[in-house]
Short mmCIF file of C-alpha atoms in Angstrom, two decimals:
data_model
loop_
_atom_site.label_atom_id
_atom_site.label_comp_id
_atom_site.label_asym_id
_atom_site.label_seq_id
_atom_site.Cartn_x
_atom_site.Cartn_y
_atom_site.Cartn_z
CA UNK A 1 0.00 0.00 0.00
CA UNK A 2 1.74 3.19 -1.00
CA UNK A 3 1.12 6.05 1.90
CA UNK A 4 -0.28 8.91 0.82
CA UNK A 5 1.60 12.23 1.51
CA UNK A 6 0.96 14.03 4.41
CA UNK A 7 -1.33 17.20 4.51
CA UNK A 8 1.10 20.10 4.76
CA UNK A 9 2.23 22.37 5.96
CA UNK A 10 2.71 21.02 9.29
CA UNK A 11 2.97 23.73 11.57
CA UNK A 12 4.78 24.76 14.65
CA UNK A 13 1.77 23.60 17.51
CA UNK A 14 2.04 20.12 15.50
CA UNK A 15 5.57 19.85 15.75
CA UNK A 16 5.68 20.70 19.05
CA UNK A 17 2.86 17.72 19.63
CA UNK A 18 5.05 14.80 17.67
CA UNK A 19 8.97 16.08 19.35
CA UNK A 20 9.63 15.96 23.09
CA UNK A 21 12.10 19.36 22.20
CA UNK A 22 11.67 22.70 23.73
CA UNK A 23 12.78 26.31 23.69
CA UNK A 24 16.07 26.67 22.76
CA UNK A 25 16.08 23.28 21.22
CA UNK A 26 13.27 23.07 19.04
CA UNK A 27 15.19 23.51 15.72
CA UNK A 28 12.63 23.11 13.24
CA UNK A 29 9.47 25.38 12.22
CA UNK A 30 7.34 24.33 9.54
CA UNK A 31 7.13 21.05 7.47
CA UNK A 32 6.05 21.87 4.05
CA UNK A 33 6.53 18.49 2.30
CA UNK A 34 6.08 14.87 3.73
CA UNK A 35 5.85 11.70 2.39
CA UNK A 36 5.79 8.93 4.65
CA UNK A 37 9.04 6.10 4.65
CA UNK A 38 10.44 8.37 2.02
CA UNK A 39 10.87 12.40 2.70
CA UNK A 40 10.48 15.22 4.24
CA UNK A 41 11.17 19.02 3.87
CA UNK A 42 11.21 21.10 6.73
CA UNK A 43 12.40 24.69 7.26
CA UNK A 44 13.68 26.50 10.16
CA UNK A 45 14.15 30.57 10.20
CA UNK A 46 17.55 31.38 11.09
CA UNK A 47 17.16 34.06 14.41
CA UNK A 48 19.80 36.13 16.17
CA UNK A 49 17.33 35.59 19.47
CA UNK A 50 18.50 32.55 20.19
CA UNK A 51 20.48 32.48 23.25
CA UNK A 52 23.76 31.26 21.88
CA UNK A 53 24.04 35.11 20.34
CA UNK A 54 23.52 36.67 23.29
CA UNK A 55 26.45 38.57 24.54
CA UNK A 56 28.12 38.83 21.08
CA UNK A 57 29.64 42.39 20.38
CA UNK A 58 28.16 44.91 18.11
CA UNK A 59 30.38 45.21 14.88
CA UNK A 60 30.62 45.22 10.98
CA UNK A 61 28.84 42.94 8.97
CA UNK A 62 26.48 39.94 10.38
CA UNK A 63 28.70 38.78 13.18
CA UNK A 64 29.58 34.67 14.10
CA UNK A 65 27.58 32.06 12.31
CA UNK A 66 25.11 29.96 13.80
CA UNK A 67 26.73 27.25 15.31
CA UNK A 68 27.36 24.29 12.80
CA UNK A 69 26.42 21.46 15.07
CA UNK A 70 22.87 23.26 15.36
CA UNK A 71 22.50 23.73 11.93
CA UNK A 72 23.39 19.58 11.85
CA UNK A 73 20.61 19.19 14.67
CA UNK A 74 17.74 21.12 13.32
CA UNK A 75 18.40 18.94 10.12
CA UNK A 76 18.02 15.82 12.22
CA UNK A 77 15.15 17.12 13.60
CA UNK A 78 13.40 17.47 10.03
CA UNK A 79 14.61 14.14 9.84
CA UNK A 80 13.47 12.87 13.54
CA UNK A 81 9.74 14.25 12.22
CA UNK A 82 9.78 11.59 9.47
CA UNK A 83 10.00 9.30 12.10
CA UNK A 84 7.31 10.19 14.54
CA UNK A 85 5.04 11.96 12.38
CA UNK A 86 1.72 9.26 12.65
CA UNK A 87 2.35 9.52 16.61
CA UNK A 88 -0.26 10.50 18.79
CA UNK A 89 2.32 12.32 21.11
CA UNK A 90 5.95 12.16 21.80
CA UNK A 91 5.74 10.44 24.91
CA UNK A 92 5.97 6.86 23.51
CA UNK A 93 9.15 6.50 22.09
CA UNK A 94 12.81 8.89 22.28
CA UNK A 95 14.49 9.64 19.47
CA UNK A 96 18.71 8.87 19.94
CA UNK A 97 20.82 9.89 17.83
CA UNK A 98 22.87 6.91 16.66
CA UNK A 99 25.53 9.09 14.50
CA UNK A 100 26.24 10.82 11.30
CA UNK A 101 29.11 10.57 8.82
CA UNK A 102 30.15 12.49 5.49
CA UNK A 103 28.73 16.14 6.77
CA UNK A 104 29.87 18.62 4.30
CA UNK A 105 29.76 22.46 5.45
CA UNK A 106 29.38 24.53 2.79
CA UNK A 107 28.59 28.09 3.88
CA UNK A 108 28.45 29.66 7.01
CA UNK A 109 24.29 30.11 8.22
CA UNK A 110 23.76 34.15 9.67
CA UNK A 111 20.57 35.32 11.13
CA UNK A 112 18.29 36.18 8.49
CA UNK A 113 18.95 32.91 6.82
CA UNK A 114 15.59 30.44 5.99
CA UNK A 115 16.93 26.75 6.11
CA UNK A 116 15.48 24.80 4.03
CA UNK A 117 16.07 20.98 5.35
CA UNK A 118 15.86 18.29 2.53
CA UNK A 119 15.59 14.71 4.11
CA UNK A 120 15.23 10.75 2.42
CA UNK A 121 15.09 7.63 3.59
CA UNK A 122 18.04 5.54 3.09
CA UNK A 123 16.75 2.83 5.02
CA UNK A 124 14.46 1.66 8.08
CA UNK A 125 15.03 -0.96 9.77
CA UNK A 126 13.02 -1.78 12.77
CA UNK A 127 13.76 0.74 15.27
CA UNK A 128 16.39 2.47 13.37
CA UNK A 129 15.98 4.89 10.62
CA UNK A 130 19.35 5.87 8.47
CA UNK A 131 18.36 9.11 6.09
CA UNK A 132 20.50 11.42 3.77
CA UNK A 133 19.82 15.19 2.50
CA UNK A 134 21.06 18.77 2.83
CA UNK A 135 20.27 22.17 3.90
CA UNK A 136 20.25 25.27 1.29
CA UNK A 137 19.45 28.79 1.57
CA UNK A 138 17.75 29.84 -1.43
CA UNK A 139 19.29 28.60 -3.95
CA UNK A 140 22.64 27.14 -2.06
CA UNK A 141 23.45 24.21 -0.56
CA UNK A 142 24.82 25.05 3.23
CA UNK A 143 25.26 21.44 3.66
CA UNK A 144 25.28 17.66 3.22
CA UNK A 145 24.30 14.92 4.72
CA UNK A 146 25.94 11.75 3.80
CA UNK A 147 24.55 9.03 6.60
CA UNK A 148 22.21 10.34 9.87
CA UNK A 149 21.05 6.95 11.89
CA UNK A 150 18.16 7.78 14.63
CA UNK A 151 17.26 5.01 16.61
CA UNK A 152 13.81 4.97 18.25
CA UNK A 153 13.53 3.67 21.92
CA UNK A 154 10.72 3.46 24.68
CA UNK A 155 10.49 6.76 26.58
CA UNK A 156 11.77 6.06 30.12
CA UNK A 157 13.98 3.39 28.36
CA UNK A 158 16.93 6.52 28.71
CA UNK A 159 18.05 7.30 32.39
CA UNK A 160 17.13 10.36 33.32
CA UNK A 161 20.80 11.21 35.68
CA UNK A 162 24.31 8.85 35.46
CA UNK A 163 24.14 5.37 37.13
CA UNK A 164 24.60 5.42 40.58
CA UNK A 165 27.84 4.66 41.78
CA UNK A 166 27.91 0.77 42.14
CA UNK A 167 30.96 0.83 44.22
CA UNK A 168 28.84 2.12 47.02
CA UNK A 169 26.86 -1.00 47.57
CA UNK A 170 27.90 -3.94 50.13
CA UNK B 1 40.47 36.34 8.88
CA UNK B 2 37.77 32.87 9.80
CA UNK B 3 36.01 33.67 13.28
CA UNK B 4 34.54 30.84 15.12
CA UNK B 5 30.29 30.41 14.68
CA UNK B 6 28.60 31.37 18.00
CA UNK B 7 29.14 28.89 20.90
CA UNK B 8 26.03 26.63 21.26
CA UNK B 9 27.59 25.95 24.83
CA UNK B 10 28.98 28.60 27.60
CA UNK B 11 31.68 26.16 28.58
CA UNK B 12 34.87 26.89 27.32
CA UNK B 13 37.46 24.64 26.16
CA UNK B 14 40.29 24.32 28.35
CA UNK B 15 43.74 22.72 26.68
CA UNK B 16 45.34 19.86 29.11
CA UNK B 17 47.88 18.65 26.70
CA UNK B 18 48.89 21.46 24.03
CA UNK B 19 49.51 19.68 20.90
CA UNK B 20 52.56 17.88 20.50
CA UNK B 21 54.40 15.83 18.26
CA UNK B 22 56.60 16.93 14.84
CA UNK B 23 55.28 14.90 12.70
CA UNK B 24 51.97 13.96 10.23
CA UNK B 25 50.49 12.70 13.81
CA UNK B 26 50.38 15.18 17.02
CA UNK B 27 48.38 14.85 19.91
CA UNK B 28 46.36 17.13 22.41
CA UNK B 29 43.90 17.08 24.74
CA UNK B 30 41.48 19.17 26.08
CA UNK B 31 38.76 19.47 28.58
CA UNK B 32 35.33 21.02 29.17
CA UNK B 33 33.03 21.19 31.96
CA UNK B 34 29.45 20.49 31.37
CA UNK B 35 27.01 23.05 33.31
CA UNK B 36 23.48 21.88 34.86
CA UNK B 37 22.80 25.33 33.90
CA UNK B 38 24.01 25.00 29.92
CA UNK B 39 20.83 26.85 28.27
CA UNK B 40 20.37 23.62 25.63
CA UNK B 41 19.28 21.25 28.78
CA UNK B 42 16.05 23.44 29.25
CA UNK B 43 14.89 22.57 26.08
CA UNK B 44 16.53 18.83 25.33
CA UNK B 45 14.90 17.71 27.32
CA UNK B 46 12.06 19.34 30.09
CA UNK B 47 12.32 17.14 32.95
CA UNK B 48 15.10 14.88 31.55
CA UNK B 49 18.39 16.62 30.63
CA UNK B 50 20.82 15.04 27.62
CA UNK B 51 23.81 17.04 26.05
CA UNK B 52 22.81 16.97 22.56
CA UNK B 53 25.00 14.89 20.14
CA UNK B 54 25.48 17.62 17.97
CA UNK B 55 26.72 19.47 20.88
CA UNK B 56 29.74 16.80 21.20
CA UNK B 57 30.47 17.73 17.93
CA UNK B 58 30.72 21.32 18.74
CA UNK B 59 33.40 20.52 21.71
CA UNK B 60 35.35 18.17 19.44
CA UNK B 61 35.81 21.28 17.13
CA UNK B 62 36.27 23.83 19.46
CA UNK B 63 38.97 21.71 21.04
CA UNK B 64 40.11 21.39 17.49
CA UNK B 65 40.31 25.37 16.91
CA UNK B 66 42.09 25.36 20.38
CA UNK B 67 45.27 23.29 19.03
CA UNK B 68 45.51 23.58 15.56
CA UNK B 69 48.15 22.37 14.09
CA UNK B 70 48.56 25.11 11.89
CA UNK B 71 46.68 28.48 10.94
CA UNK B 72 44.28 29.30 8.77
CA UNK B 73 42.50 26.34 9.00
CA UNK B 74 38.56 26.16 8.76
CA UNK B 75 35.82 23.27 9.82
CA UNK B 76 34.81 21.62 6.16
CA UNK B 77 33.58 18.67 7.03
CA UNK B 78 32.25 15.97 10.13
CA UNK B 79 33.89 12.82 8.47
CA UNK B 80 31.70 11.04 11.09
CA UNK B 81 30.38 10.91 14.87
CA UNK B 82 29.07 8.50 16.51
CA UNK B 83 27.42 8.80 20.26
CA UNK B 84 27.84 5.53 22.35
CA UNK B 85 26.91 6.96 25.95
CA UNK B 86 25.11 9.45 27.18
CA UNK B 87 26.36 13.30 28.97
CA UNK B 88 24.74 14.78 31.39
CA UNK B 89 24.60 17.98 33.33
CA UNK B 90 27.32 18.11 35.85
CA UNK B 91 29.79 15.78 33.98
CA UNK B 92 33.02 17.38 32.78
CA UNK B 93 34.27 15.78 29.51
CA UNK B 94 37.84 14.79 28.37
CA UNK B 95 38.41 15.45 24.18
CA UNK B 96 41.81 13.15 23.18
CA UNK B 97 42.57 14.71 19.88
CA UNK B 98 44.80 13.24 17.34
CA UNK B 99 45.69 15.35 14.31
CA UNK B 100 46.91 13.31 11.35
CA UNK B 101 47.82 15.49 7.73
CA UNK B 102 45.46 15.07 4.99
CA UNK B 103 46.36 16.98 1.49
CA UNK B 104 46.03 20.86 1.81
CA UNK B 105 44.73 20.58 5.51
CA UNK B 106 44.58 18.32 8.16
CA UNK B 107 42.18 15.48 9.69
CA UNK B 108 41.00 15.16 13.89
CA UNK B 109 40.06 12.45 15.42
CA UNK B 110 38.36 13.13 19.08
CA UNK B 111 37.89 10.37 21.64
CA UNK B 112 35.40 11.80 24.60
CA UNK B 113 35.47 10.76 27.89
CA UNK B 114 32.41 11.76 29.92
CA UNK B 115 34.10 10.33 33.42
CA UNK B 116 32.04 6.87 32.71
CA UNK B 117 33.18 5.84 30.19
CA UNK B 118 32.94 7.06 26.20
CA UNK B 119 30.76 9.24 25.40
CA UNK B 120 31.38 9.55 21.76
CA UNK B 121 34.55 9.44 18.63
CA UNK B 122 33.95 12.51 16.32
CA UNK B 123 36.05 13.07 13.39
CA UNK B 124 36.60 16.07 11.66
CA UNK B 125 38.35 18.16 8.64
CA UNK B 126 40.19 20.94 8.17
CA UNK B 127 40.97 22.44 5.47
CA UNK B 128 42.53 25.73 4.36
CA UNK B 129 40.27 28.64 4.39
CA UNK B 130 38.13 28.69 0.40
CA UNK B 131 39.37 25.27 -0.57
CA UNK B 132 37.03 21.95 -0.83
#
């Protein structure tokens, strides 16, 4: 049975149903494009509110990029909704984020920027998911994905704290 | 002149081992302290904070910035990372770096210690500032 694709846009108050992230986390904005077990395209507007700019000083031009591993994560997080998207809520199952290889950086990301998040399916497998993509602005390609794995586990399944020390015990 | 993207974490990186070595291998090693009160746990997750992954990609090449081997050099690429346990608030982490040459620039390879045991391997690129 091929699925049919999802009604889009999804929009922010349905994201925030289907992902467990919050404020400053939450790294993705709108879906406009989903097809289930095959792709998704997400974007996420580029702000200098978040609170890793706070503090920078005022000069020329648009100042530091947005950090590159957030630009990775709000990517996975197109990604993550591909996953979770016929959930009834997030509480279920955690995303974990197995690991990601052949990450190209293009161009640096400034405030201002639109992301534009292109995901697909490599493979699922069970639990796991393994997808590919990239990120443009406009018209250019920020970055590429080669390999993403997320790996879906019961909530509650994660500890919430280290182990305790075993030592400890008698 | 490259300038360094916005820090997605407060904690700095502090250098243990500067880099050593004369060779097309050197080593370093680095460490950085990970806050309860980092702003990324209030939002990954409520109720149940994780350092992101990504953000053990951000140490690895901040570390990586912090003993270059030579100048000039810019992030191009995450050749891969892979998380195999988890970091939480209050742990300090341990980067071991080792830089080995690769064409016009030079490839890292971080092992990180979260005071368990390993918390992830990240591997990087560097390359010369406007090449591939």
């Amino acid at each position: 049975m091929t699925a049919a694709p999802y009604a889009v846009p999804m929009e922010a108050g349905e994201i925030r149903r289907l992902l467990p992230h919050r404020y400053p986390m939450l790294l993705v904005d709108r879906v406009t494009d989903l097809v289930p077990a095959r792709s998704v395209t997400a974007t996420k507007a580029v702000t200098g509110n978040e609170p890793w700019f706070a503090g920078l000083p005022a000069g020329p031009g648009p100042g530091p990029a947005y950090p590159e591993a957030l630009l990775l994560e709000s990517w996975c997080q197109a990604a993550g909704l591909l996953a979770v998207w016929h959930r009834d809520s997030a509480d279920k199952e955690i995303m974990l984020f197995g690991g990601v290889s052949d990450v190209t950086l293009h161009h640096p990301v400034y405030p201002g920027d639109v992301l534009e998040h292109r995901v697909r399916v490599v493979r699922m497998i069970s639990d796991t998911m393994i997808f590919e993509g990239d990120s443009r602005c406009g018209d250019r390609v920020v970055v590429e994905v080669g390999r993403a794995t997320l790996a879906m586990r019961p909530a509650g399944g994660l500890r919430a704290g280290p182990e305790p020390d075993r030592r400890a015990d008698t | 002149m490259s300038t360094l993207s916005a820090p997605p974490l407060r904690a700095g990186v502090r250098v243990l081992t500067p880099l050593a070595g004369a060779g097309p291998e050197r080593r370093a090693s680095t460490t950085v302290a990970i806050d309860a009160d980092e702003p990324v746990f209030a939002g990954h997750y409520p109720g149940q904070p994780i350092l992101p992954g990504v953000c053990l990609i951000d140490c690895a090449h901040r570390s990586a910035v912090a003993t270059l081997p030579e100048a000039g050099l810019v992030l191009s690429a995450v050749r891969s990372g892979r998380f195999l346990s988890p970091v939480y608030p209050g742990d300090t982490l341990n980067l071991d770096l080792t830089w080995r040459t690769a064409g016009t620039g030079w490839d890292v390879t971080a092992d990180i210690h979260n005071g368990r045991q390993t918390a992830a391997r990240i591997q990087l690129s560097y390359r010369p500032e406007g090449t591939p």
